[in-house]
Structure formats: structure tokens, C-alpha cells
Amino acid sequence: MRFDTRLVRAGEEPDPRYGDVVPPIHVATTYERRVQDPPRYFYGRGENPTRERLESCLASLEDARFATVFSSGQAAAATVLSLLRPGQRLLSEEDVYPGTNALFALLANQDIQVEYADLSDPQVVASALGGPDVAMVWIETPTNPLLKIVDIAQVSGLAHDRGALVVVDNTFASPLLQQPLALGADVSLYSTTKFLAGHSDVLGGALVYDDPRLHQSIRSHRTAVGNVPGGLDCYLVRRGVKTLSLRLNRQMETAARIADLLMSCSTVEGVRYPGRPEHPQYAVAKAQMAGPGSIISFDYRGGPPERLLDRVRLFSCGVSLGGVQSLIECPALMTHRPLPPEVRASRGIRDSLIRLSVGIEDPQDLLDDLREALAPDPQPSGPSRPEQP
Ligand code: PLP
């Protein structure tokens, strides 16, 4: 099956008893069994048929052997980080989701050292991996919110030479646009809350990988800590996945038009969109992604960022991304506020930075909304008043 067919069909085989084209949602927390038989389904924290159908679909989207889903992207990240042992070192791209920074901060309690570097710069990658043994390399690409692109194949090759496990947070791209395992990574991580579910109405996370030993550790950890999604949530994610390609292709078409508009606005500087040739890693994005995605960031020069956030009418001012509704936010005031200002500044996240997540509304409505909101304030006209003495 080709990718778009798998989006709709993988793991959705009808139950022969009923033939329903939408499999039933399993909500049971326990399963009746003959006590002398080994149970296939034992308890909902460990096994659930609706969860398994979602997992089989997500694994199939990356031609992988395994996928494990979680109650959120953070839960998925916490489980993969549980693979690290005291004394080990984690090397991470510096421009990552701030919730990931928060999880990394917890690792200090276990004597695991975290180091940040600009992994979009090939020179930096070579020297950062040259230090003392790194057990895990954490890539997020495109990065949040600067939309830098990390070369997954290059970093994975160098990391594997040193025996490190490579995790790619593929939330911004989704498996439609980027296939981290095929590029050499060991684990793809998703906040399924975003593009995969796509409707801003369910939280979820996933890890996708090929190694049976990883599977054993990841499943044991999830069952032990219980960071599982329920059947209803798995159903919602699975339903969203069916339209991923339709949604994201439309979102990208509109995003490209919005990026063009932003380039022509006098109140905008530094448009960051991996689909534009001016993007510093445009060539890497073109080679490793099937499309540049639908997230754009830029610096607003028309006044304080609140001015723009107040002026938009259709874009909703809110965190998160990847849903059908278009969203606008100012990282320094919202998603990235927990980072100290000097850390934001060192990473290049200015107070004027704005991030857009482009939805599926009529493109012209979105363009009109932004054009009006970004228009400079009219200069006061007519003869200037004489100054008061
Ligand atoms: N990774 C990225 C890139 C994100 O943007 C987010 C959330 O915004 C997460 C992980 C965490 O996902 P969740 O909110 O589903 O826990």
C-alpha cells in the first residue's frame, strides 16, 4: 500500500463478525479470561485493541516494526529518556520545544548530563560529538520556533559511529514530510496532538522504531508508569491520521503564499520558512523533506508583538500547532516564556518573533487577515500642530 492508502487503511481491517468499516472503540479496562489460559488481553494499562490498531498504523507509516503510543508527546519523550543511565551524556539540538528542556532538566537528578548545540551547523555537530561519550542524540527538525533544519542522515551517521542512539522529534514534519528512520535515526518521536490528530481536540504521543530490544524497554516502561492513552483518545488520533495528507498539503500551499506575503510586508523581517530559497538550510530541507511544512516564523517590526496578536481576527492567538485552525503566537510571551531571556537571546529567539501555524481555512481569508493586521499604522497627516510653549 502507498502512503496515502496506509493513512486510511493500515490497522483498520474490519472485524469479520460485523464488517464495520470503522473498527469499534474498545474502552474496557479489564478482560474476561479462563484463569488457566495465558491472556492475550490482560489489563487496559498494558493492552487495548484500539490502541494497538493506532500503533500498527503509525508503524506502517514509517515502514517500521514497532510503534508505541502515549497519553501525550511529553509522555513519549519521558519514556524514551528512561533509556538513559546515570553518568551518561545526552547531546541535544538547542532550539527544541521548551517542554523538552523541562524534561531534560529533570535528568540532572539522575546524574545524566545534557549538552545543547546548534546541530543545524555541520561543523558544530562534528565537534559536539567529538567530546566524551554521548549515549543519546536528540534532534528536533524543523526546530521550534526558529525552523532550522538538522541533517538527520549526517548527525545519525556520526552518532552511530560513537554508539549513540538517535531520537528525532518529528512532530513539525509528520511522517508525511519526513521519515527519520529511513534517514538513519533510531526513534521517531511525535506529539500526535499536532499534525497527526490534526484537530486540536486530543492529546497524544508516539515512538516509532525498529529494534525489538528497544520495544521491550519502551513497553515495560509504559506499562509500569501507566502513561497510556485511553481507547477514545486513540480512536480520535486514528481518525485524524486519515486526512493527514489532505490537510497538510493544503496547509503547505497556503503557508507558501503566506510566506510570500510576509516577504513583501514592511513591518516584517527575517521570514523563516524552510520552503524559501533564502532559508539557510534550504538544500537540506529539500533533500530530506517531502515538503516544507506549514509553520512559519518571522520578526514583527510594526510595534510590540501584542499589537499584532490583538489585530488578527481569524488567526487564533494560542499555543500548539498542526491543527485545522490557524494559530498565531509570540514565543517570548507564550510557548518559550519559561526559558530565561538570556537563553532565548543566545538561541536567537527575539522578543519580536512571531510563529504561525497555518490551518485549512480559505487561503484568501487568511491572507486578508494577515495583510490587514500587519499594515503599518498610518502616519499622522496634515499640518502638524504648533508645539505648546
Ligand atoms: N514536541 C514538540 C515539537 C512539540 O511542539 C510539543 C508540544 O507542543 C511536544 C513535543 C509535546 O507534546 P504534547 O503537548 O503532546 O505533550
CSV table of C-alpha atoms and ligand atoms in Angstrom, one decimal:
chain,number,residue,atom,x,y,z
A,1,MET,CA,0.0,0.0,0.0
A,2,ARG,CA,1.2,3.5,-0.8
A,3,PHE,CA,1.5,6.1,1.9
A,4,ASP,CA,-1.9,7.8,1.5
A,5,THR,CA,-3.7,4.4,1.4
A,6,ARG,CA,-1.9,3.4,4.6
A,7,LEU,CA,-3.2,6.6,6.2
A,8,VAL,CA,-6.7,5.4,5.7
A,9,ARG,CA,-6.4,1.6,5.8
A,10,ALA,CA,-3.4,0.5,8.0
A,11,GLY,CA,-4.6,-1.3,11.1
A,12,GLU,CA,-8.3,-0.7,10.1
A,13,GLU,CA,-9.1,-4.2,8.9
A,14,PRO,CA,-12.8,-4.8,9.6
A,15,ASP,CA,-13.8,-7.3,12.3
A,16,PRO,CA,-15.2,-10.3,10.4
A,17,ARG,CA,-18.0,-10.6,12.9
A,18,TYR,CA,-19.5,-7.3,11.8
A,19,GLY,CA,-17.7,-6.0,8.8
A,20,ASP,CA,-17.9,-2.4,10.1
A,21,VAL,CA,-15.5,-0.1,8.1
A,22,VAL,CA,-14.7,1.8,11.2
A,23,PRO,CA,-13.4,-0.6,13.9
A,24,PRO,CA,-15.2,-0.4,17.2
A,25,ILE,CA,-13.7,1.7,20.1
A,26,HIS,CA,-12.6,-0.5,23.0
A,27,VAL,CA,-12.9,1.1,26.3
A,28,ALA,CA,-12.7,-1.9,28.7
A,29,THR,CA,-10.1,-1.7,31.4
A,30,THR,CA,-10.1,-5.4,32.1
A,31,TYR,CA,-10.8,-8.6,30.1
A,32,GLU,CA,-12.6,-11.8,30.9
A,33,ARG,CA,-10.5,-14.9,30.6
A,34,ARG,CA,-10.2,-18.5,31.7
A,35,VAL,CA,-7.7,-18.3,34.5
A,36,GLN,CA,-5.7,-21.3,33.2
A,37,ASP,CA,-5.1,-19.7,29.7
A,38,PRO,CA,-2.4,-17.2,29.1
A,39,PRO,CA,-4.3,-14.0,28.4
A,40,ARG,CA,-3.8,-12.0,25.1
A,41,TYR,CA,-5.6,-9.1,26.8
A,42,PHE,CA,-5.0,-8.8,30.5
A,43,TYR,CA,-5.5,-5.2,31.7
A,44,GLY,CA,-6.1,-1.8,30.0
A,45,ARG,CA,-2.8,-0.2,31.1
A,46,GLY,CA,-0.9,-2.9,29.2
A,47,GLU,CA,-3.2,-3.9,26.3
A,48,ASN,CA,-6.1,-2.3,24.4
A,49,PRO,CA,-7.2,-3.3,20.8
A,50,THR,CA,-8.0,0.3,19.7
A,51,ARG,CA,-4.5,1.4,20.9
A,52,GLU,CA,-2.9,-1.5,19.0
A,53,ARG,CA,-4.7,-0.5,15.8
A,54,LEU,CA,-3.3,3.0,16.1
A,55,GLU,CA,0.2,1.6,16.8
A,56,SER,CA,0.0,-0.7,13.8
A,57,CYS,CA,-0.9,2.3,11.6
A,58,LEU,CA,1.9,4.6,12.9
A,59,ALA,CA,4.5,1.8,12.5
A,60,SER,CA,3.3,1.2,8.9
A,61,LEU,CA,3.6,4.9,8.0
A,62,GLU,CA,7.4,4.6,8.6
A,63,ASP,CA,7.8,1.0,7.4
A,64,ALA,CA,8.8,0.3,11.0
A,65,ARG,CA,8.3,-2.9,13.0
A,66,PHE,CA,7.0,-1.1,16.2
A,67,ALA,CA,5.1,1.9,17.4
A,68,THR,CA,4.1,2.6,21.0
A,69,VAL,CA,1.6,5.4,21.7
A,70,PHE,CA,1.3,7.5,24.9
A,71,SER,CA,-1.0,9.9,26.6
A,72,SER,CA,1.0,12.9,25.3
A,73,GLY,CA,4.1,13.8,23.4
A,74,GLN,CA,5.8,14.6,26.7
A,75,ALA,CA,4.9,11.1,28.0
A,76,ALA,CA,6.5,9.6,24.9
A,77,ALA,CA,9.6,11.7,25.5
A,78,ALA,CA,9.8,10.7,29.2
A,79,THR,CA,9.7,7.1,28.2
A,80,VAL,CA,12.5,7.3,25.6
A,81,LEU,CA,14.6,9.3,28.1
A,82,SER,CA,14.2,6.5,30.6
A,83,LEU,CA,16.6,4.5,28.5
A,84,LEU,CA,19.5,6.7,29.8
A,85,ARG,CA,21.6,5.6,32.7
A,86,PRO,CA,23.4,7.7,35.4
A,87,GLY,CA,26.7,9.0,34.2
A,88,GLN,CA,25.6,9.1,30.5
A,89,ARG,CA,25.5,12.2,28.4
A,90,LEU,CA,22.7,13.5,26.1
A,91,LEU,CA,23.5,15.8,23.2
A,92,SER,CA,20.6,17.9,22.0
A,93,GLU,CA,19.8,20.4,19.3
A,94,GLU,CA,19.5,23.7,21.2
A,95,ASP,CA,16.3,25.0,19.6
A,96,VAL,CA,13.8,22.4,21.0
A,97,TYR,CA,10.3,22.6,22.4
A,98,PRO,CA,10.6,24.1,25.9
A,99,GLY,CA,8.7,21.1,27.4
A,100,THR,CA,11.7,19.0,26.2
A,101,ASN,CA,14.0,21.4,28.0
A,102,ALA,CA,11.9,20.8,31.1
A,103,LEU,CA,12.2,17.1,30.8
A,104,PHE,CA,16.0,17.4,30.2
A,105,ALA,CA,16.3,19.5,33.4
A,106,LEU,CA,14.8,16.6,35.4
A,107,LEU,CA,17.7,14.3,34.1
A,108,ALA,CA,20.1,16.2,36.3
A,109,ASN,CA,18.6,14.4,39.3
A,110,GLN,CA,19.8,11.2,37.8
A,111,ASP,CA,23.3,12.4,37.1
A,112,ILE,CA,22.7,12.5,33.4
A,113,GLN,CA,24.5,15.4,31.7
A,114,VAL,CA,22.7,17.3,28.9
A,115,GLU,CA,24.6,19.4,26.4
A,116,TYR,CA,23.0,21.7,23.8
A,117,ALA,CA,24.5,22.6,20.4
A,118,ASP,CA,23.3,24.1,17.2
A,119,LEU,CA,23.0,20.8,15.3
A,120,SER,CA,21.9,22.6,12.1
A,121,ASP,CA,25.6,23.6,11.7
A,122,PRO,CA,27.6,20.6,10.4
A,123,GLN,CA,30.9,22.0,11.9
A,124,VAL,CA,29.3,22.2,15.4
A,125,VAL,CA,27.9,18.6,15.1
A,126,ALA,CA,31.3,17.1,14.4
A,127,SER,CA,32.9,18.9,17.4
A,128,ALA,CA,29.9,18.3,19.8
A,129,LEU,CA,30.0,14.6,19.1
A,130,GLY,CA,33.8,14.6,19.5
A,131,GLY,CA,33.6,15.0,23.3
A,132,PRO,CA,33.2,12.4,26.0
A,133,ASP,CA,30.8,9.5,25.2
A,134,VAL,CA,27.4,10.5,24.1
A,135,ALA,CA,24.7,7.9,24.7
A,136,MET,CA,21.8,9.7,23.0
A,137,VAL,CA,21.5,12.5,20.4
A,138,TRP,CA,18.2,14.4,20.4
A,139,ILE,CA,17.2,16.1,17.1
A,140,GLU,CA,14.2,18.3,16.5
A,141,THR,CA,13.8,19.3,12.9
A,142,PRO,CA,12.3,21.6,11.8
A,143,THR,CA,13.2,23.3,15.1
A,144,ASN,CA,10.7,25.2,17.3
A,145,PRO,CA,10.4,28.1,16.8
A,146,LEU,CA,13.3,29.1,14.5
A,147,LEU,CA,12.5,26.4,11.9
A,148,LYS,CA,16.2,25.4,11.5
A,149,ILE,CA,16.8,22.2,9.7
A,150,VAL,CA,19.1,19.5,11.1
A,151,ASP,CA,20.6,17.0,8.6
A,152,ILE,CA,19.3,13.7,10.1
A,153,ALA,CA,21.5,11.4,8.0
A,154,GLN,CA,24.7,13.4,8.8
A,155,VAL,CA,24.0,13.5,12.5
A,156,SER,CA,22.9,9.9,12.7
A,157,GLY,CA,26.0,8.7,10.9
A,158,LEU,CA,28.3,10.5,13.3
A,159,ALA,CA,26.2,9.5,16.3
A,160,HIS,CA,26.2,5.8,15.4
A,161,ASP,CA,30.0,5.8,14.9
A,162,ARG,CA,30.1,6.7,18.6
A,163,GLY,CA,27.4,4.2,19.6
A,164,ALA,CA,24.8,6.8,20.4
A,165,LEU,CA,21.0,6.3,20.0
A,166,VAL,CA,19.4,9.0,17.7
A,167,VAL,CA,15.9,10.3,18.6
A,168,VAL,CA,14.2,12.7,16.2
A,169,ASP,CA,11.2,14.7,17.3
A,170,ASN,CA,9.4,14.6,14.0
A,171,THR,CA,6.3,16.5,15.3
A,172,PHE,CA,6.7,19.5,13.0
A,173,ALA,CA,7.1,17.5,9.8
A,174,SER,CA,5.0,14.4,10.5
A,175,PRO,CA,5.7,11.1,8.7
A,176,LEU,CA,4.2,12.6,5.5
A,177,LEU,CA,7.0,15.0,5.1
A,178,GLN,CA,10.0,13.3,6.8
A,179,GLN,CA,10.9,9.7,7.6
A,180,PRO,CA,13.6,9.8,10.3
A,181,LEU,CA,14.1,6.1,10.4
A,182,ALA,CA,14.8,5.9,6.7
A,183,LEU,CA,17.3,8.7,7.1
A,184,GLY,CA,19.2,6.7,9.7
A,185,ALA,CA,17.6,7.7,13.1
A,186,ASP,CA,16.7,5.0,15.7
A,187,VAL,CA,13.5,6.5,17.1
A,188,SER,CA,10.9,8.9,15.7
A,189,LEU,CA,9.0,10.8,18.4
A,190,TYR,CA,5.7,12.5,17.9
A,191,SER,CA,3.3,14.7,19.7
A,192,THR,CA,0.3,13.2,17.9
A,193,THR,CA,-1.6,16.1,19.5
A,194,LYS,CA,-0.3,18.2,16.5
A,195,PHE,CA,-0.5,17.2,12.8
A,196,LEU,CA,-1.2,13.5,13.2
A,197,ALA,CA,-4.5,14.1,15.1
A,198,GLY,CA,-4.8,17.5,13.5
A,199,HIS,CA,-8.0,18.9,15.1
A,200,SER,CA,-6.8,20.3,18.4
A,201,ASP,CA,-9.1,18.1,20.3
A,202,VAL,CA,-7.0,15.2,21.6
A,203,LEU,CA,-3.6,14.9,23.4
A,204,GLY,CA,-1.3,12.0,22.4
A,205,GLY,CA,2.3,10.9,21.7
A,206,ALA,CA,4.1,8.1,19.9
A,207,LEU,CA,7.5,6.5,19.5
A,208,VAL,CA,8.2,4.6,16.2
A,209,TYR,CA,11.3,2.3,15.9
A,210,ASP,CA,12.6,-1.0,14.5
A,211,ASP,CA,14.7,-2.6,17.3
A,212,PRO,CA,13.0,-5.3,19.3
A,213,ARG,CA,15.2,-4.6,22.3
A,214,LEU,CA,14.0,-1.0,22.4
A,215,HIS,CA,10.5,-2.3,22.1
A,216,GLN,CA,10.9,-4.4,25.2
A,217,SER,CA,12.3,-1.5,27.3
A,218,ILE,CA,9.7,1.0,26.0
A,219,ARG,CA,6.7,-1.2,26.5
A,220,SER,CA,7.9,-2.2,30.0
A,221,HIS,CA,8.4,1.4,31.0
A,222,ARG,CA,5.0,2.4,29.6
A,223,THR,CA,3.1,-0.4,31.4
A,224,ALA,CA,5.0,0.3,34.7
A,225,VAL,CA,4.4,4.1,34.8
A,226,GLY,CA,1.0,3.9,33.1
A,227,ASN,CA,1.4,6.9,30.6
A,228,VAL,CA,-1.0,5.2,28.2
A,229,PRO,CA,-3.8,6.8,26.1
A,230,GLY,CA,-7.3,5.5,26.5
A,231,GLY,CA,-9.3,3.9,23.7
A,232,LEU,CA,-11.4,7.0,22.9
A,233,ASP,CA,-8.3,9.2,22.5
A,234,CYS,CA,-6.6,6.5,20.3
A,235,TYR,CA,-9.7,6.5,18.1
A,236,LEU,CA,-9.6,10.3,17.7
A,237,VAL,CA,-5.9,10.2,16.8
A,238,ARG,CA,-6.5,7.4,14.3
A,239,ARG,CA,-9.4,9.3,12.7
A,240,GLY,CA,-7.3,12.4,12.3
A,241,VAL,CA,-4.5,10.4,10.7
A,242,LYS,CA,-6.8,9.5,7.8
A,243,THR,CA,-6.8,13.1,6.5
A,244,LEU,CA,-3.2,14.0,7.2
A,245,SER,CA,-2.1,14.2,3.6
A,246,LEU,CA,-5.2,16.2,2.5
A,247,ARG,CA,-4.8,18.6,5.4
A,248,LEU,CA,-1.1,19.1,5.3
A,249,ASN,CA,-0.9,19.5,1.5
A,250,ARG,CA,-3.5,22.2,1.7
A,251,GLN,CA,-1.8,23.8,4.7
A,252,MET,CA,1.6,23.9,2.9
A,253,GLU,CA,0.1,25.5,-0.2
A,254,THR,CA,-1.4,28.3,1.9
A,255,ALA,CA,1.8,28.6,4.0
A,256,ALA,CA,3.9,29.2,0.9
A,257,ARG,CA,1.5,32.0,-0.1
A,258,ILE,CA,1.7,33.5,3.4
A,259,ALA,CA,5.5,33.3,3.3
A,260,ASP,CA,5.4,35.3,0.0
A,261,LEU,CA,3.1,37.9,1.6
A,262,LEU,CA,5.3,38.2,4.7
A,263,MET,CA,8.4,38.8,2.5
A,264,SER,CA,6.6,41.9,1.0
A,265,CYS,CA,5.4,43.4,4.3
A,266,SER,CA,7.3,46.5,5.6
A,267,THR,CA,6.6,45.5,9.2
A,268,VAL,CA,8.1,42.0,8.8
A,269,GLU,CA,11.8,40.9,8.9
A,270,GLY,CA,13.6,37.6,9.0
A,271,VAL,CA,10.9,35.3,7.5
A,272,ARG,CA,11.8,31.7,8.4
A,273,TYR,CA,10.2,29.1,6.2
A,274,PRO,CA,12.1,26.0,5.0
A,275,GLY,CA,10.4,26.3,1.6
A,276,ARG,CA,12.0,29.6,0.7
A,277,PRO,CA,15.4,29.6,-1.0
A,278,GLU,CA,16.7,32.2,1.5
A,279,HIS,CA,16.4,29.7,4.3
A,280,PRO,CA,19.9,28.8,5.5
A,281,GLN,CA,19.3,25.1,5.3
A,282,TYR,CA,17.0,25.1,2.2
A,283,ALA,CA,19.1,22.5,0.4
A,284,VAL,CA,18.9,20.1,3.4
A,285,ALA,CA,15.2,20.6,3.8
A,286,LYS,CA,14.7,19.9,0.1
A,287,ALA,CA,16.7,16.7,0.3
A,288,GLN,CA,15.3,15.2,3.5
A,289,MET,CA,11.7,16.5,3.5
A,290,ALA,CA,8.8,15.9,1.0
A,291,GLY,CA,7.6,19.5,1.7
A,292,PRO,CA,8.5,22.4,4.0
A,293,GLY,CA,5.5,22.1,6.4
A,294,SER,CA,3.0,24.8,7.5
A,295,ILE,CA,4.8,26.5,10.3
A,296,ILE,CA,6.4,29.9,9.6
A,297,SER,CA,8.1,32.3,11.9
A,298,PHE,CA,9.2,35.9,11.5
A,299,ASP,CA,10.2,39.1,13.4
A,300,TYR,CA,7.5,41.7,13.7
A,301,ARG,CA,8.7,45.3,13.4
A,302,GLY,CA,5.4,47.1,13.4
A,303,GLY,CA,5.3,47.7,17.2
A,304,PRO,CA,5.2,45.5,20.2
A,305,PRO,CA,4.1,41.9,19.4
A,306,GLU,CA,0.9,42.3,21.3
A,307,ARG,CA,-0.2,44.8,18.7
A,308,LEU,CA,-0.2,42.1,16.0
A,309,LEU,CA,-1.7,39.5,18.2
A,310,ASP,CA,-4.6,41.8,19.0
A,311,ARG,CA,-5.1,42.8,15.4
A,312,VAL,CA,-5.6,39.4,13.8
A,313,ARG,CA,-9.2,38.4,13.6
A,314,LEU,CA,-9.1,34.9,12.0
A,315,PHE,CA,-5.8,33.5,13.3
A,316,SER,CA,-6.4,32.4,16.9
A,317,CYS,CA,-3.8,33.6,19.4
A,318,GLY,CA,-2.8,30.3,21.1
A,319,VAL,CA,-0.1,27.8,21.6
A,320,SER,CA,0.2,24.4,19.9
A,321,LEU,CA,0.2,23.8,16.2
A,322,GLY,CA,-0.7,21.5,13.3
A,323,GLY,CA,-4.5,21.7,13.7
A,324,VAL,CA,-7.1,22.7,11.1
A,325,GLN,CA,-7.4,26.1,12.8
A,326,SER,CA,-4.7,28.7,12.0
A,327,LEU,CA,-2.9,29.9,15.1
A,328,ILE,CA,-0.5,32.8,15.9
A,329,GLU,CA,1.7,33.2,18.9
A,330,CYS,CA,4.7,35.1,20.3
A,331,PRO,CA,7.2,32.5,21.6
A,332,ALA,CA,8.8,35.0,24.1
A,333,LEU,CA,5.5,35.8,25.6
A,334,MET,CA,3.9,32.3,25.3
A,335,THR,CA,5.5,29.0,24.5
A,336,HIS,CA,9.1,30.0,25.2
A,337,ARG,CA,8.4,32.3,28.2
A,338,PRO,CA,9.7,29.6,30.7
A,339,LEU,CA,13.2,29.9,29.2
A,340,PRO,CA,15.3,32.7,30.8
A,341,PRO,CA,15.5,35.7,28.5
A,342,GLU,CA,19.3,35.3,28.1
A,343,VAL,CA,18.8,31.7,27.0
A,344,ARG,CA,16.2,32.8,24.4
A,345,ALA,CA,18.6,35.5,23.2
A,346,SER,CA,21.6,33.1,22.9
A,347,ARG,CA,19.5,30.9,20.7
A,348,GLY,CA,18.3,33.7,18.5
A,349,ILE,CA,14.7,33.9,19.7
A,350,ARG,CA,13.9,37.6,19.8
A,351,ASP,CA,11.0,39.2,21.7
A,352,SER,CA,9.6,40.2,18.3
A,353,LEU,CA,9.5,36.7,17.0
A,354,ILE,CA,6.0,35.5,15.9
A,355,ARG,CA,5.1,31.9,15.0
A,356,LEU,CA,2.2,30.9,12.7
A,357,SER,CA,0.6,27.5,12.3
A,358,VAL,CA,-1.3,27.7,9.1
A,359,GLY,CA,-4.6,25.8,9.1
A,360,ILE,CA,-7.1,24.8,6.4
A,361,GLU,CA,-9.3,27.8,6.2
A,362,ASP,CA,-9.8,29.6,2.9
A,363,PRO,CA,-6.3,30.8,1.9
A,364,GLN,CA,-7.6,34.2,0.8
A,365,ASP,CA,-9.3,34.8,4.2
A,366,LEU,CA,-6.0,34.0,6.0
A,367,LEU,CA,-4.0,36.3,3.6
A,368,ASP,CA,-6.5,39.1,4.1
A,369,ASP,CA,-6.4,38.8,7.8
A,370,LEU,CA,-2.6,39.0,8.0
A,371,ARG,CA,-2.3,41.8,5.4
A,372,GLU,CA,-4.7,43.9,7.4
A,373,ALA,CA,-3.1,43.1,10.8
A,374,LEU,CA,0.4,43.7,9.5
A,375,ALA,CA,-0.3,47.0,7.8
A,376,PRO,CA,1.7,49.8,9.4
A,377,ASP,CA,-0.1,52.4,11.4
A,378,PRO,CA,-0.9,55.4,9.1
A,379,GLN,CA,1.4,58.3,9.5
A,380,PRO,CA,-0.4,61.3,11.0
A,381,SER,CA,-1.3,63.5,8.0
A,382,GLY,CA,-2.0,67.3,7.6
A,383,PRO,CA,-0.1,70.2,9.1
A,384,SER,CA,1.5,69.4,12.3
A,385,ARG,CA,0.1,71.2,15.3
A,386,PRO,CA,2.2,74.0,16.7
A,387,GLU,CA,4.1,72.9,19.7
A,388,GLN,CA,2.8,74.1,23.1
A,389,PRO,CA,5.1,76.6,24.7
B,1,PLP,N1,7.5,18.1,20.7
B,1,PLP,C1,7.1,19.2,20.0
B,1,PLP,C2,8.0,19.7,18.9
B,1,PLP,C3,6.1,20.0,20.5
B,1,PLP,O1,5.7,21.1,19.8
B,1,PLP,C4,5.3,19.5,21.6
B,1,PLP,C5,4.2,20.3,22.1
B,1,PLP,O2,3.9,21.4,21.7
B,1,PLP,C6,5.7,18.3,22.2
B,1,PLP,C7,6.8,17.6,21.7
B,1,PLP,C8,5.0,17.8,23.4
B,1,PLP,O3,3.7,17.3,23.1
B,1,PLP,P1,2.4,17.2,24.0
B,1,PLP,O4,2.0,18.6,24.2
B,1,PLP,O5,1.5,16.3,23.2
B,1,PLP,O6,2.9,16.6,25.3
